[in-house]
């Protein structure tokens, strides 16, 4: 792939994100505007639940999806609270739910807790896409990452997502490869979302190449592949505008 090819594919699969602690209404409106680029729209914007209704209005009929996070970022909320978050977000117009699974319980030996929580959230999601955040950088051990992936898939996840972007180690190619292997083994139609640390067109190329080699060249479309990031859009647009592909975006 040329850098231009990478940038075009990555932009179309981008979940443009603002999960900063100081995010406000003006920042959400600005995010919605950035998402509609001269080179086409991103796949989704991902924002705090409090801003879902506003984001829905700001995006209008653009076709850009609204994603939001629940049980975020720690993954320790009671299930009843998480289900309430999901119901409110869906009522406000969310298209996609990014759920932090209770990964600490998995580390403690209770993998069924992940399956049970994913299944409970999936049950009320209806047609909304459910992305499960495994926090692979905190799991660290490849066997634990695979166990988390299998548990989320057993619960009905629509996407496996690496990270919250709020921990020291977020998306890595090694973790993404484990998630892709789990998806292949499941035989299910499930997507992958590396999140956190994707800052350049070259970074995006690593994950697209990984998907192409394991899943086939036509797999990594927005239906199966997302990149969770805030700053990489600047780098992708620079590449598409003919600037050096090494440009780096700021932020998550």
XYZ file of C-alpha atoms in Angstrom:
252
model
C 0.000 0.000 0.000
C 1.131 3.531 -0.655
C 0.890 6.059 2.176
C -2.063 7.624 0.335
C -3.859 4.258 0.259
C -3.202 3.745 3.954
C -4.422 7.221 4.857
C -7.637 6.871 2.850
C -8.465 3.485 4.374
C -7.580 4.597 7.897
C -9.583 7.816 7.670
C -12.713 5.931 6.574
C -12.276 3.551 9.527
C -11.458 6.165 12.169
C -13.391 6.521 15.424
C -12.450 10.150 16.037
C -12.318 10.416 19.806
C -12.563 12.996 22.564
C -12.638 11.396 26.001
C -10.663 14.137 27.708
C -11.668 15.078 31.239
C -12.252 18.684 30.140
C -14.353 17.835 27.077
C -17.324 20.193 26.792
C -20.141 21.026 24.391
C -17.946 23.255 22.252
C -15.349 20.504 21.931
C -18.004 18.021 20.802
C -19.268 20.421 18.145
C -15.681 20.928 16.966
C -15.144 17.156 16.854
C -18.266 16.711 14.727
C -16.979 19.329 12.301
C -13.515 17.736 12.118
C -15.117 14.368 11.395
C -16.472 15.662 8.065
C -13.194 16.125 6.223
C -12.386 17.295 2.678
C -11.315 13.701 2.001
C -14.539 12.162 3.269
C -16.116 11.359 6.625
C -14.658 9.286 9.421
C -16.578 6.193 10.545
C -17.681 7.529 13.937
C -17.019 9.984 16.685
C -16.540 8.570 20.174
C -17.507 10.809 23.070
C -18.662 10.718 26.696
C -22.273 9.561 27.259
C -23.324 13.029 28.402
C -22.745 14.370 24.877
C -24.473 11.690 22.795
C -27.640 13.676 22.075
C -25.632 16.767 21.176
C -23.331 14.766 18.902
C -26.334 13.223 17.173
C -27.662 16.719 16.397
C -24.268 18.076 15.363
C -23.687 15.268 12.871
C -27.145 15.609 11.349
C -27.562 13.426 8.292
C -23.833 12.977 7.688
C -23.959 9.210 8.141
C -21.181 9.382 10.742
C -21.973 7.114 13.654
C -22.104 8.186 17.298
C -20.164 5.931 19.658
C -19.938 6.291 23.406
C -18.210 4.552 26.304
C -19.685 2.755 29.315
C -18.096 1.303 32.455
C -15.254 3.612 31.446
C -12.383 3.760 32.068
C -11.889 1.447 35.050
C -14.295 -1.361 34.180
C -15.375 -1.673 37.809
C -18.912 -0.224 37.863
C -21.785 -2.422 39.062
C -23.538 -4.122 36.164
C -26.799 -2.352 36.977
C -25.091 1.033 36.609
C -23.516 0.004 33.315
C -26.823 -1.198 31.919
C -28.370 2.119 32.911
C -25.604 3.956 31.053
C -26.260 1.861 27.959
C -30.001 2.449 28.043
C -29.575 6.214 28.385
C -26.987 6.354 25.614
C -29.192 4.389 23.239
C -32.123 6.608 24.118
C -30.019 9.665 23.276
C -29.165 8.246 19.862
C -25.924 6.267 20.228
C -25.190 3.892 17.354
C -22.317 2.087 19.046
C -21.409 1.195 22.618
C -17.778 0.778 23.694
C -17.853 -1.275 26.909
C -14.895 -1.705 29.246
C -15.152 -5.330 30.353
C -14.421 -6.277 33.994
C -10.903 -7.324 33.094
C -9.675 -7.239 36.678
C -12.064 -10.067 37.496
C -10.622 -12.041 34.609
C -7.107 -11.499 35.985
C -8.406 -12.839 39.310
C -9.571 -16.009 37.574
C -13.204 -15.176 36.837
C -13.369 -15.109 33.033
C -17.135 -15.880 33.055
C -17.666 -12.404 34.570
C -16.530 -10.923 31.245
C -18.828 -13.183 29.234
C -21.784 -12.477 31.504
C -21.351 -8.689 31.395
C -20.904 -8.615 27.632
C -23.991 -10.801 27.171
C -26.088 -8.573 29.452
C -25.066 -5.418 27.591
C -25.490 -7.076 24.204
C -29.022 -8.071 25.098
C -30.141 -4.456 25.432
C -28.045 -3.067 22.578
C -30.515 -4.195 19.922
C -29.118 -3.110 16.563
C -26.419 -0.955 18.153
C -22.883 -2.283 17.669
C -21.119 -3.452 20.844
C -17.348 -2.943 21.030
C -15.686 -4.609 24.008
C -12.599 -2.919 25.481
C -10.279 -5.591 26.879
C -7.488 -3.294 28.180
C -4.844 -5.531 26.672
C -1.948 -3.426 27.912
C -2.947 -4.114 31.499
C -3.573 -7.815 30.851
C -0.092 -7.948 29.248
C 0.217 -11.744 29.189
C -0.701 -13.158 25.748
C -2.637 -16.027 27.319
C -4.727 -13.600 29.389
C -5.372 -11.430 26.335
C -6.606 -14.480 24.429
C -8.780 -15.542 27.375
C -10.328 -12.064 27.503
C -10.968 -12.108 23.768
C -12.594 -15.539 23.913
C -14.737 -14.504 26.881
C -15.956 -11.361 25.118
C -16.705 -13.294 21.947
C -18.675 -15.860 23.951
C -20.805 -13.016 25.295
C -21.674 -11.786 21.800
C -19.231 -8.921 21.199
C -19.418 -7.284 17.776
C -15.880 -5.842 18.035
C -12.794 -6.554 20.099
C -11.094 -3.306 21.112
C -7.648 -3.242 22.649
C -7.671 -0.330 25.049
C -9.218 2.675 26.749
C -6.274 4.914 25.869
C -6.073 5.774 29.567
C -3.317 3.364 30.645
C 0.455 3.326 30.028
C 0.310 0.606 27.317
C -2.547 0.788 24.849
C -2.825 -0.738 21.366
C 0.089 -2.881 20.198
C 0.398 -4.982 17.039
C 1.117 -8.024 19.214
C -2.171 -7.661 21.100
C -4.084 -6.943 17.896
C -2.724 -10.149 16.354
C -4.011 -12.159 19.318
C -7.459 -10.598 18.955
C -7.535 -11.359 15.234
C -6.572 -14.966 15.914
C -9.423 -15.232 18.421
C -11.874 -13.780 15.880
C -10.702 -16.282 13.257
C -11.048 -19.189 15.674
C -14.561 -18.112 16.670
C -15.876 -18.203 13.117
C -17.986 -15.152 13.958
C -18.358 -11.913 12.002
C -16.534 -9.704 14.512
C -14.357 -6.626 14.063
C -11.135 -5.246 15.549
C -10.469 -1.804 17.038
C -6.922 -0.877 18.041
C -7.174 2.189 20.263
C -4.596 4.482 21.801
C -1.134 5.202 20.460
C -1.977 5.327 16.748
C -0.515 8.717 15.832
C 0.924 8.499 12.304
C 0.014 7.137 8.897
C 2.788 4.582 9.400
C 1.182 3.473 12.679
C -2.126 2.949 10.872
C -0.344 0.968 8.152
C 0.897 -1.562 10.705
C -2.647 -2.468 11.737
C -4.042 -2.460 8.208
C -1.220 -4.748 7.068
C -1.909 -7.042 9.994
C -5.592 -7.284 9.069
C -4.822 -7.799 5.387
C -2.390 -10.616 6.102
C -4.626 -12.476 8.550
C -8.146 -11.676 7.360
C -7.755 -10.902 3.639
C -7.394 -7.624 1.765
C -11.082 -6.724 1.703
C -11.818 -7.304 5.390
C -10.567 -4.094 7.012
C -13.463 -1.802 6.150
C -15.429 0.257 8.716
C -17.758 -2.710 9.265
C -14.864 -4.788 10.628
C -12.056 -2.388 11.438
C -11.775 0.835 13.416
C -8.928 2.906 14.776
C -9.648 4.682 18.042
C -7.703 7.931 18.086
C -7.924 11.691 18.446
C -4.753 13.104 16.938
C -4.064 10.767 14.009
C -6.607 12.561 11.799
C -4.134 15.432 11.401
C -1.474 13.029 10.148
C -3.856 11.217 7.793
C -5.076 14.475 6.256
C -1.494 15.662 5.818
C -0.701 12.469 3.917
C -3.798 12.815 1.734
C -2.876 16.433 1.038
C 0.529 15.301 -0.207
C 2.624 16.148 2.838
C 5.177 13.800 4.353
C 3.570 10.623 5.671
C 5.608 10.922 8.858
C 3.428 13.721 10.242
C 2.339 12.998 13.811
C -1.016 13.766 15.369
C -1.388 14.978 18.918
C -3.337 13.195 21.637
C -4.726 9.691 22.196
